[in-house]
mmCIF file of C-alpha atoms and ligand atoms in Angstrom:
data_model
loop_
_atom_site.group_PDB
_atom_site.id
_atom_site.type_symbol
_atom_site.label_atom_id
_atom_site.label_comp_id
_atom_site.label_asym_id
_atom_site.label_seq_id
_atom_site.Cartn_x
_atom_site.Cartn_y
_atom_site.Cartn_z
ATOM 1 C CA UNK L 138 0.000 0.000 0.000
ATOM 2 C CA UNK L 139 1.664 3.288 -1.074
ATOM 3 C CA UNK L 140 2.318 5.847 2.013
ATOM 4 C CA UNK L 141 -1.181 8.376 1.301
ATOM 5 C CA UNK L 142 -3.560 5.851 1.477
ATOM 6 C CA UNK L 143 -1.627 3.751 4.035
ATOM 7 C CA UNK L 144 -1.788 6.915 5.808
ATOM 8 C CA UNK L 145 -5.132 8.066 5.894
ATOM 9 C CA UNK L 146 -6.443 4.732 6.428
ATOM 10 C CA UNK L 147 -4.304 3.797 9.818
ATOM 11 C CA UNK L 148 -3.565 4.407 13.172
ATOM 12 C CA UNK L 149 -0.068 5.450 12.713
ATOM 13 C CA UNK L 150 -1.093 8.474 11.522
ATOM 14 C CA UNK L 151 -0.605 9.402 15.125
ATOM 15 C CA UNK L 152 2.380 7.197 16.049
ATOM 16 C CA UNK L 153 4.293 7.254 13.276
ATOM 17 C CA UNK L 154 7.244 9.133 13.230
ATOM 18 C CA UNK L 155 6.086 11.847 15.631
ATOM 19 C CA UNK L 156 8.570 14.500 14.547
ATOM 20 C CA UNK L 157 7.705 14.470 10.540
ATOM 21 C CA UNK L 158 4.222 15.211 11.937
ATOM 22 C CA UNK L 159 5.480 17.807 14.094
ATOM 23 C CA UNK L 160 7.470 19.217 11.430
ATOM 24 C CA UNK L 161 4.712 19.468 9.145
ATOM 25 C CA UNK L 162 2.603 21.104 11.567
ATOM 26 C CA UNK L 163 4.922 24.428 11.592
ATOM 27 C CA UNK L 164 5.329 24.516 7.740
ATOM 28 C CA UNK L 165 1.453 24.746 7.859
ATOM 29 C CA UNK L 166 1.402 27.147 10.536
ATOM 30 C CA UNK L 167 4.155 29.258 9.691
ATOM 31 C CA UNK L 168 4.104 31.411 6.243
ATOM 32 C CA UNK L 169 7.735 32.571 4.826
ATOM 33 C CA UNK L 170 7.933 36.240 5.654
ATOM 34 C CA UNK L 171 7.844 37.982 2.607
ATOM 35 C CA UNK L 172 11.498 38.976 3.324
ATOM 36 C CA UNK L 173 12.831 35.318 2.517
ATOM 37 C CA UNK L 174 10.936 35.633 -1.010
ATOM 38 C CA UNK L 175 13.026 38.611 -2.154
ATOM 39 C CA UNK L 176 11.956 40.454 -5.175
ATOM 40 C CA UNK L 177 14.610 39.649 -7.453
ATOM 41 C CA UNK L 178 14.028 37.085 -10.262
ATOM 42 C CA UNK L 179 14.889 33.431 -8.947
ATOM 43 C CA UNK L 180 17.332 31.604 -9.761
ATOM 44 C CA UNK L 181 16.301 28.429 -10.925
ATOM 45 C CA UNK L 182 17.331 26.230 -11.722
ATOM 46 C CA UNK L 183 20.100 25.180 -9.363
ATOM 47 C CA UNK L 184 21.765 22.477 -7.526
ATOM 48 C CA UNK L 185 24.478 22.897 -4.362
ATOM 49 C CA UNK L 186 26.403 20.173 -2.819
ATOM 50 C CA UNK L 187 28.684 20.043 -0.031
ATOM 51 C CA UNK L 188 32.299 19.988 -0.552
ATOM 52 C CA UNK L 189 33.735 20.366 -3.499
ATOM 53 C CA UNK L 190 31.978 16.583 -5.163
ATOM 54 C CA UNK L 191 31.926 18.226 -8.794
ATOM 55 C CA UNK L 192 31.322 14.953 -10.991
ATOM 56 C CA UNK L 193 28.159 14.454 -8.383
ATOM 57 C CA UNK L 194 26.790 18.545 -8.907
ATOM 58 C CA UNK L 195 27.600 18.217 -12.327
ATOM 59 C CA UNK L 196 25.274 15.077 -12.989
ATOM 60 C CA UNK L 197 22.492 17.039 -10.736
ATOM 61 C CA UNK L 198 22.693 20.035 -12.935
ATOM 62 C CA UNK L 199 22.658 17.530 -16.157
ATOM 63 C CA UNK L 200 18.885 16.089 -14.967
ATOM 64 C CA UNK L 201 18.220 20.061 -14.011
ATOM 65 C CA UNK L 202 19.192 21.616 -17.431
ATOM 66 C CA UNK L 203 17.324 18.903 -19.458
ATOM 67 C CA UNK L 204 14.566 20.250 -17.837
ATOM 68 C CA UNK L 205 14.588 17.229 -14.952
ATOM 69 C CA UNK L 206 12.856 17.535 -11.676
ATOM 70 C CA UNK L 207 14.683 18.511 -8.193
ATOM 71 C CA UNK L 208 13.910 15.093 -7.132
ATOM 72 C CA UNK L 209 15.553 13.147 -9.684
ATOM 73 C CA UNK L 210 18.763 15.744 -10.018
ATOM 74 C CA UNK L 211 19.222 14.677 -6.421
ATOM 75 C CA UNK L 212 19.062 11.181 -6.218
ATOM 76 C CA UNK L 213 21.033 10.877 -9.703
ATOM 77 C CA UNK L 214 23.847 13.401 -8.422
ATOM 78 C CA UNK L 215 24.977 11.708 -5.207
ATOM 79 C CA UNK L 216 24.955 8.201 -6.522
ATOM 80 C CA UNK L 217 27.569 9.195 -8.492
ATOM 81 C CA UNK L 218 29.732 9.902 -5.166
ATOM 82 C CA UNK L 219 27.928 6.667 -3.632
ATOM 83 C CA UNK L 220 29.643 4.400 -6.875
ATOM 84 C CA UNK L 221 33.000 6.123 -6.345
ATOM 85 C CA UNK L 222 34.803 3.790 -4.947
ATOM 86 C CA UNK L 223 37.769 6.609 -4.637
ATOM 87 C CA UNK L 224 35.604 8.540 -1.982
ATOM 88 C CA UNK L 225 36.068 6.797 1.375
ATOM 89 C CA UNK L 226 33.487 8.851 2.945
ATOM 90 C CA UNK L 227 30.152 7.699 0.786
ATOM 91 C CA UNK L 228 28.635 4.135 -0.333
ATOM 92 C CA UNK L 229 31.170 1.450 -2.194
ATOM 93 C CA UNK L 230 34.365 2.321 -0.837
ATOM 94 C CA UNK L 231 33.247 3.961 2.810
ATOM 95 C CA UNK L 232 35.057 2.824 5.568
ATOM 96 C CA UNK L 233 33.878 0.487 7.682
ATOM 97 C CA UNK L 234 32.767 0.261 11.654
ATOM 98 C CA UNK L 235 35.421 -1.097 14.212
ATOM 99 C CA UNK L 236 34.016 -4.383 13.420
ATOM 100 C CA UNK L 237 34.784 -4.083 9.691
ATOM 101 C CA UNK L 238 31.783 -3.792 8.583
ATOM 102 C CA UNK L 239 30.403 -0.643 5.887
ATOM 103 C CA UNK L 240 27.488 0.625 6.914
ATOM 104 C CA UNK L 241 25.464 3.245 5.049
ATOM 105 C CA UNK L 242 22.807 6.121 5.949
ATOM 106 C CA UNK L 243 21.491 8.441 3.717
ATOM 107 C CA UNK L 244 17.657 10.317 3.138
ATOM 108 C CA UNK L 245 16.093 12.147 0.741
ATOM 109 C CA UNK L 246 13.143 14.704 0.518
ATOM 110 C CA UNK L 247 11.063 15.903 -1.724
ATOM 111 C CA UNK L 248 8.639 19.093 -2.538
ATOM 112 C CA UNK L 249 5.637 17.744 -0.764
ATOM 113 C CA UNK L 250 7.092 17.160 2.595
ATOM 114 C CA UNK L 251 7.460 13.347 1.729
ATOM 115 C CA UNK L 252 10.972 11.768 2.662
ATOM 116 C CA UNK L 253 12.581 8.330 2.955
ATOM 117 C CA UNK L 254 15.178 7.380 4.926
ATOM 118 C CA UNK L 255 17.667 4.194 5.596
ATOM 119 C CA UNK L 256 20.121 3.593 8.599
ATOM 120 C CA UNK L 257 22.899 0.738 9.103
ATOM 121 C CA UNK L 258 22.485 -0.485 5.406
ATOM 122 C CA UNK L 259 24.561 -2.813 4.490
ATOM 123 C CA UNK L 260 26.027 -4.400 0.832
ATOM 124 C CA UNK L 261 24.045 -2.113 -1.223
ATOM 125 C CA UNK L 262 25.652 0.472 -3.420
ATOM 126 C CA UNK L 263 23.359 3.245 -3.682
ATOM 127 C CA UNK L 264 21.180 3.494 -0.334
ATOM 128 C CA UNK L 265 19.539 7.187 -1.255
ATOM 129 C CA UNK L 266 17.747 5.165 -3.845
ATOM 130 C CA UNK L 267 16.520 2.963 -1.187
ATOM 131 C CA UNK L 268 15.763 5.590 0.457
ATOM 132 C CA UNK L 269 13.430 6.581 -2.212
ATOM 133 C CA UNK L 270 11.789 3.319 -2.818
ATOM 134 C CA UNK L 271 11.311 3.777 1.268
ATOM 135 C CA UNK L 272 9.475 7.197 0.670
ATOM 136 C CA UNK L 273 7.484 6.155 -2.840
ATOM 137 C CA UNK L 274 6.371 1.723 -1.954
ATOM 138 C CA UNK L 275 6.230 2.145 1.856
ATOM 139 C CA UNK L 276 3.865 4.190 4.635
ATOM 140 C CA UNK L 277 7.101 4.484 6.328
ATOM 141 C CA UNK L 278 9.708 7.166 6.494
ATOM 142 C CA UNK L 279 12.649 5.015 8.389
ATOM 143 C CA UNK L 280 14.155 1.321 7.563
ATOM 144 C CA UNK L 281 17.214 0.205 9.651
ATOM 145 C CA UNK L 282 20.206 -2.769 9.158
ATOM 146 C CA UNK L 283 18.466 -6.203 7.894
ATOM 147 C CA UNK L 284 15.120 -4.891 7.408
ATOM 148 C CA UNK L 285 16.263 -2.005 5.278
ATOM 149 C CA UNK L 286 18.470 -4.674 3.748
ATOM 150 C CA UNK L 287 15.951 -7.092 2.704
ATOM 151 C CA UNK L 288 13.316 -4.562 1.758
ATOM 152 C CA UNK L 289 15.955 -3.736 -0.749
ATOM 153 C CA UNK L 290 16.487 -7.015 -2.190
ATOM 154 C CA UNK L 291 13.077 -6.905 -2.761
ATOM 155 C CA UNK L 292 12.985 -3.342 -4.359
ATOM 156 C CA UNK L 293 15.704 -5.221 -7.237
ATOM 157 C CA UNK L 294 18.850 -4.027 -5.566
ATOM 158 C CA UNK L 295 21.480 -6.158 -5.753
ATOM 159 C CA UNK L 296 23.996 -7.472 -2.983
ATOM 160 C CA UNK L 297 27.475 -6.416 -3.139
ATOM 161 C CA UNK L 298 30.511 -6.207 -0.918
ATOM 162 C CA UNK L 299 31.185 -2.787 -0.174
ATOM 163 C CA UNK L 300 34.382 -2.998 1.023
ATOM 164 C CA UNK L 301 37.444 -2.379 -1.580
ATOM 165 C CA UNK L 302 41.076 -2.946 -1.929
ATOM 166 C CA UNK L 303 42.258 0.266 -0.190
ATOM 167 C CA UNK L 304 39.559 0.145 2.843
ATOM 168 C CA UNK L 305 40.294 -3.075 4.000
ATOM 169 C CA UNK L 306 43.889 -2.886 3.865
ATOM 170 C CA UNK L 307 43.271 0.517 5.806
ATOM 171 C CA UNK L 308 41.146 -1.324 8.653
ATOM 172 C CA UNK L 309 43.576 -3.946 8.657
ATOM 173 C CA UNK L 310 46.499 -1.103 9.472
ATOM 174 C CA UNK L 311 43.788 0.549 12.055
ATOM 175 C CA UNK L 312 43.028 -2.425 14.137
ATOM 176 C CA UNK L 313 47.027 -2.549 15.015
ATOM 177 C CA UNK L 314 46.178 0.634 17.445
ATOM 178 C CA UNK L 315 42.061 0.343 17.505
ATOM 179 C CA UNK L 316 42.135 4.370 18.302
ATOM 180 C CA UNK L 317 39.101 6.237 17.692
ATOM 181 C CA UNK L 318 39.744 9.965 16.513
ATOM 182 C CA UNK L 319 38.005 12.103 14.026
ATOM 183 C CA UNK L 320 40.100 15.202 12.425
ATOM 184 C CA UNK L 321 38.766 18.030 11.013
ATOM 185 C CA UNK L 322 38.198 18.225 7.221
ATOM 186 C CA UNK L 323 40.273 14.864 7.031
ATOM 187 C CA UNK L 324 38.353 12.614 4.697
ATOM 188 C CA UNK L 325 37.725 10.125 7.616
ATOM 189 C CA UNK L 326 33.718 11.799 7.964
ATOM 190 C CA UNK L 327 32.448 13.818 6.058
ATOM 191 C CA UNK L 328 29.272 13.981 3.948
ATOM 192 C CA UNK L 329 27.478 14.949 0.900
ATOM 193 C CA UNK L 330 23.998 16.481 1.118
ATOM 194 C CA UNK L 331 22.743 18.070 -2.043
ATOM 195 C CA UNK L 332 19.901 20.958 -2.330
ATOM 196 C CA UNK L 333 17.856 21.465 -5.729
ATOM 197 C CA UNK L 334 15.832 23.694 -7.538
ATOM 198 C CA UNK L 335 14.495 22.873 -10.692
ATOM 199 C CA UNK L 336 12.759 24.872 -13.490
ATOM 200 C CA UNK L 337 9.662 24.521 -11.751
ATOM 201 C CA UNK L 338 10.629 26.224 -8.390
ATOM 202 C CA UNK L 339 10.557 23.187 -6.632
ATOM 203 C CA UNK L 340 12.943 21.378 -3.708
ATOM 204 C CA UNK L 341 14.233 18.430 -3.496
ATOM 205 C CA UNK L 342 16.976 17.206 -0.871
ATOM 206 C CA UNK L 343 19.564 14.116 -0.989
ATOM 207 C CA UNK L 344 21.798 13.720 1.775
ATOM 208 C CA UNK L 345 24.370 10.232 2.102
ATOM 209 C CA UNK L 346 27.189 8.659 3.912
ATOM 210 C CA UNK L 347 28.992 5.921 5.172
ATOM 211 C CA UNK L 348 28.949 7.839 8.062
ATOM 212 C CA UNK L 349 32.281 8.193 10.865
ATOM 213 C CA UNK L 350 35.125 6.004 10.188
ATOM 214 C CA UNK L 351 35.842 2.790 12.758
ATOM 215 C CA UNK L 352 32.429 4.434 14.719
ATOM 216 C CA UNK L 353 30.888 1.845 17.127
ATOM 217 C CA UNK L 354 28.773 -1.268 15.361
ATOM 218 C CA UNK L 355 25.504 0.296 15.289
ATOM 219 C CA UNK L 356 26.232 3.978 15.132
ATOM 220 C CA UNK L 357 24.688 6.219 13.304
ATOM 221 C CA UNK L 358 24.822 9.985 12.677
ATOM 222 C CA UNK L 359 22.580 12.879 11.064
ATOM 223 C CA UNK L 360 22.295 12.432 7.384
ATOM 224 C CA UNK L 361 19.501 10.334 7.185
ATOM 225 C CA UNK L 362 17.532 11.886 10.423
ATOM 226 C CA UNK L 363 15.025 14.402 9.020
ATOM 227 C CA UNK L 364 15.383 17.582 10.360
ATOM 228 C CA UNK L 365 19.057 16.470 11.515
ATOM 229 C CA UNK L 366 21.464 16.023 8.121
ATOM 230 C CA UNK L 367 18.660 17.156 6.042
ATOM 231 C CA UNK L 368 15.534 19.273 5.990
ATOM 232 C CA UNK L 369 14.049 21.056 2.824
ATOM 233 C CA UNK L 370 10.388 23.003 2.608
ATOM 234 C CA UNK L 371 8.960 24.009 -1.001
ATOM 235 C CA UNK L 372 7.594 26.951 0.850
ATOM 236 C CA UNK L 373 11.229 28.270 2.082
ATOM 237 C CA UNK L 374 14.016 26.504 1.202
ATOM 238 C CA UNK L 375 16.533 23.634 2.539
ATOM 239 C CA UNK L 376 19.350 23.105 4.282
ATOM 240 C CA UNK L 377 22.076 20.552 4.608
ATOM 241 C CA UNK L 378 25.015 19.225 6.824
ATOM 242 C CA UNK L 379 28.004 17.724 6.974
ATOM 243 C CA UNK L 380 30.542 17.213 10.112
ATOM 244 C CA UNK L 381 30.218 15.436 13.868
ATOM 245 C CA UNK L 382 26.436 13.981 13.390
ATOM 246 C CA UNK L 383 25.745 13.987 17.122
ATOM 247 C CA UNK L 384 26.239 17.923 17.320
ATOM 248 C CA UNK L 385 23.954 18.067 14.110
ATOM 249 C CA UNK L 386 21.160 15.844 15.480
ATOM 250 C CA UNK L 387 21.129 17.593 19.251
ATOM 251 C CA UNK L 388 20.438 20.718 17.594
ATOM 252 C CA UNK L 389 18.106 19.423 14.755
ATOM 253 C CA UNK L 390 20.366 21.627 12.752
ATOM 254 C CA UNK L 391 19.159 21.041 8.718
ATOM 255 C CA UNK L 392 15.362 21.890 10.411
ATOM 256 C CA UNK L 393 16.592 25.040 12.742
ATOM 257 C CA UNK L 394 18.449 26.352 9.540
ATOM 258 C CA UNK L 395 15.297 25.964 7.497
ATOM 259 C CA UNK L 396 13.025 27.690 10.158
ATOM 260 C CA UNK L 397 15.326 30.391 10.470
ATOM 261 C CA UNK L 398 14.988 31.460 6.736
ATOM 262 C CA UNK L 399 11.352 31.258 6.954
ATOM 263 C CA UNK L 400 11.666 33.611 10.045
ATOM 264 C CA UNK L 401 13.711 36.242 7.489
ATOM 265 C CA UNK L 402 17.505 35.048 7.738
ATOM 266 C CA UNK L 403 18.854 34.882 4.227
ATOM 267 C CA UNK L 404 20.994 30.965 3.895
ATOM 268 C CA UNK L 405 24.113 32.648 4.808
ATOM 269 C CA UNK L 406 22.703 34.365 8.230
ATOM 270 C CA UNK L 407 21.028 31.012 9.052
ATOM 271 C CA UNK L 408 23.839 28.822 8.900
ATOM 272 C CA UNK L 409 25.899 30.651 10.714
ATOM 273 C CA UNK L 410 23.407 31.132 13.285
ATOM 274 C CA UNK L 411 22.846 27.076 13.143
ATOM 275 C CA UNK L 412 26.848 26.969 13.700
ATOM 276 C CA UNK L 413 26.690 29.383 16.956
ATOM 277 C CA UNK L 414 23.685 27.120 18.436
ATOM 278 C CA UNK L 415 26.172 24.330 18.290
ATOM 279 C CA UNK L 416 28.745 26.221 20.043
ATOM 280 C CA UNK L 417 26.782 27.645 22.322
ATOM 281 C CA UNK L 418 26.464 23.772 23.962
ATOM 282 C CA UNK L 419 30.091 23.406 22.973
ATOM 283 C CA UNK L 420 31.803 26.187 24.171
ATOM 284 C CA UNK L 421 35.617 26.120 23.752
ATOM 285 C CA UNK L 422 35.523 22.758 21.943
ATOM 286 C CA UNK L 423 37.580 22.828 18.993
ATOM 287 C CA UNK L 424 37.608 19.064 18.332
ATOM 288 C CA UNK L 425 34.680 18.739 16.068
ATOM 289 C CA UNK L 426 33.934 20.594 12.498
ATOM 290 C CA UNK L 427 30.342 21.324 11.291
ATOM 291 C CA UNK L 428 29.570 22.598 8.017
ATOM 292 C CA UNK L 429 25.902 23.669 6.920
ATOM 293 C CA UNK L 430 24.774 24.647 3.731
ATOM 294 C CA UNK L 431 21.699 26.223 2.750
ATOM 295 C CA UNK L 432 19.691 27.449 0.053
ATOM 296 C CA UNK L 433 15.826 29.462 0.067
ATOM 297 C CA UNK L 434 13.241 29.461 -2.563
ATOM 298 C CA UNK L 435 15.215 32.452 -4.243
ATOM 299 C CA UNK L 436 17.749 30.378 -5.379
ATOM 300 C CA UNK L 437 20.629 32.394 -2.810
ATOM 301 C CA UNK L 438 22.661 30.027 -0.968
ATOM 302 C CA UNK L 439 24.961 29.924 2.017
ATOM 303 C CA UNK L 440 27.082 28.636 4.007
ATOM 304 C CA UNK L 441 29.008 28.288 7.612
ATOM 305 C CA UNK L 442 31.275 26.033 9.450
ATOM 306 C CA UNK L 443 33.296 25.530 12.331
ATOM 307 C CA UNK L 444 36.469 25.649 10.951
ATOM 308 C CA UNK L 445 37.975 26.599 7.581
ATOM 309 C CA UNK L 446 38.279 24.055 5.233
ATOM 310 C CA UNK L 447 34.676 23.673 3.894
ATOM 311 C CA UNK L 448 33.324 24.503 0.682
ATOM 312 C CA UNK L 449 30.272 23.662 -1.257
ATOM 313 C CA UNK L 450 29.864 23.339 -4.960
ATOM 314 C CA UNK L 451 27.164 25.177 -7.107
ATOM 315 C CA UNK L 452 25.326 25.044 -10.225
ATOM 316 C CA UNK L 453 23.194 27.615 -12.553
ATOM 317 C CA UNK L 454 22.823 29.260 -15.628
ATOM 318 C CA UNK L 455 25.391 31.735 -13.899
ATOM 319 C CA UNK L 456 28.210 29.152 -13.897
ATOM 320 C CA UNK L 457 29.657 26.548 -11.445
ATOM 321 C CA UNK L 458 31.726 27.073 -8.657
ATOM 322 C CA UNK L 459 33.363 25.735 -5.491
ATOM 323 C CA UNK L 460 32.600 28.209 -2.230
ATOM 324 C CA UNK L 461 34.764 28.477 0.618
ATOM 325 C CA UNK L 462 32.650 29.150 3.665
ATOM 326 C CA UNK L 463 33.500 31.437 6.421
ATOM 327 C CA UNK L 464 34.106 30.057 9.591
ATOM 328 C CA UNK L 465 33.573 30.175 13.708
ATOM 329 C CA UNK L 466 37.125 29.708 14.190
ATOM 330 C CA UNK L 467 39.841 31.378 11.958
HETATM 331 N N1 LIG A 760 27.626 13.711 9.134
HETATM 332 C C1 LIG A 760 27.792 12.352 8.959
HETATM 333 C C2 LIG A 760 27.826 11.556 10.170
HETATM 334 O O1 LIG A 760 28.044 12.083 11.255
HETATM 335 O O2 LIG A 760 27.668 10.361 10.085
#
């Protein structure tokens, strides 16, 4: 039964997944302020990613330009990253948990307010377009490990071993000490969420990861929590993160950043607000980088971090271009 009907026709209207009910219940409530809706002509369409994932923009802006919708130019750009078996950070090729083992989240979002979502997936390449099958064949929002993992058998997804050459040779070298560290902008955590536009006006949302490197079996951070890694609204805007998922998720950052542009912050003023929230319960911590990256219905984007090093990549009629983002700390 497909999620509407499922939906309307069951109790878990009211239990399920309390927060995307909560959420929805603000965009309802909550107009944007004309201020976010500026008067210039929009730019649209667009796509932004975070970091500086070109091949994976590129690809979104391909579906975009042909006249594709947000939604596709999403999912389609960061499976390229999640088959690149060269990025240790995303799908085939992530590193594993401290028990070896790769384990994938990832989400995605779409103009309606509908979203999918998969945690602790494991041997399948591409889990945002799990994620999707999650959002369009199921009345749920969430799968997790085996169940996740079977429900995507079933979807047509085949099993693979998502461990390569380089990854388990690298595990092999990290079990000799076992120590758990994450360093800033050092490829062992990072992200990519992507934010879209297409000719239509409309948002979509893709965010994926393989999540920290060596983390504890089980772990899992913000990309695929709604609200938390990712968060878009066709009325405002979206927002995106990358970094330490636990700071992300105890500050339901992708959702705050969203909100705040509805309230009148342009992307830029938003994410760096989103960024001070997080180090206002962190003060003096240094050990941890956040990025956020934002865009509102305008077609502006911004972005903020914690320290210097991040950059997001964007695409228009007006060119590409990799942005450095200012930062907390200099
Ligand atoms: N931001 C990705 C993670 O913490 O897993």
């Amino acid at each position: 039964m497909k999620r509407r009907k499922f939906l309307k026709n069951s109790s878990l209207t009211t239990v399920g997944i309390v927060s995307a009910s909560a959420l929805a219940s603000c965009k309802t409530e909550n107009k944007p302020q004309e201020t976010v809706m500026a008067s210039t002509k929009p730019i649209k369409p667009i796509v932004v990613c975070t970091w500086n994932f070109g091949n994976a923009t590129s690809k979104a802006w391909d579906v975009l330009r042909k006249g594709g919708n947000a939604l596709d130019a999403v999912e389609q750009g960061v499976m390229v990253e999640e088959a690149d078996e060269t990025n240790e950070t995303v799908g085939k090729g992530g590193r594993p948990d401290r028990d070896g083992n790769v384990t994938l989240d990832a989400c995605i979002m779409d103009k309606d307010g509908n979203c999918g979502s998969v945690v602790y997936l494991q041997n399948i390449v591409h889990p945002v377009s799990v994620a999707r099958k999650v959002m369009e064949e199921t009345p749920h929002i969430l799968l997790a490990g085996k169940g996740a993992e079977k429900f995507a058998y079933e979807q047509g997804f085949k099993k693979e071993d998502l461990l390569t050459e380089s990854t388990r040779k690298q595990y092999q070298e990290w079990l000799k000490t076992s120590k758990y560290e994450t360093t800033i902008n050092i490829e062992n955590h990072d992200t990519i969420g992507m934010l879209a536009i297409d000719e239509n006006g409309d948002i979509a949302g893709a965010c994926t990861t393989s999540g920290m490197a060596y983390k504890v079996a089980g772990r899992v951070g913000d990309s695929p929590i709604i609200g938390a890694g990712l968060y878009v609204d066709n009325e405002v805007g979206g927002a995106t993160a990358t970094g330490v998922g636990e700071e992300v998720i105890r500050t339901v950052g992708s959702f705050l950043i969203v909100e705040l542009m509805r309230q009148g912050k342009s992307p830029q003023e938003a994410c760096e607000e989103g960024v001070k929230r997080i180090m206002k319960k962190n003060e003096g911590r240094e050990d941890f980088q956040i990025g956020f990256l934002a865009i509102n219905k305008n077609g502006e984007t911004g972005g903020y971090c914690v320290h210097p090093g991040f950059t997001y990549r964007e695409y228009s009629e007006n060119g590409h271009e990799n942005r450095e983002v200012k930062s907390f700390y200099n």
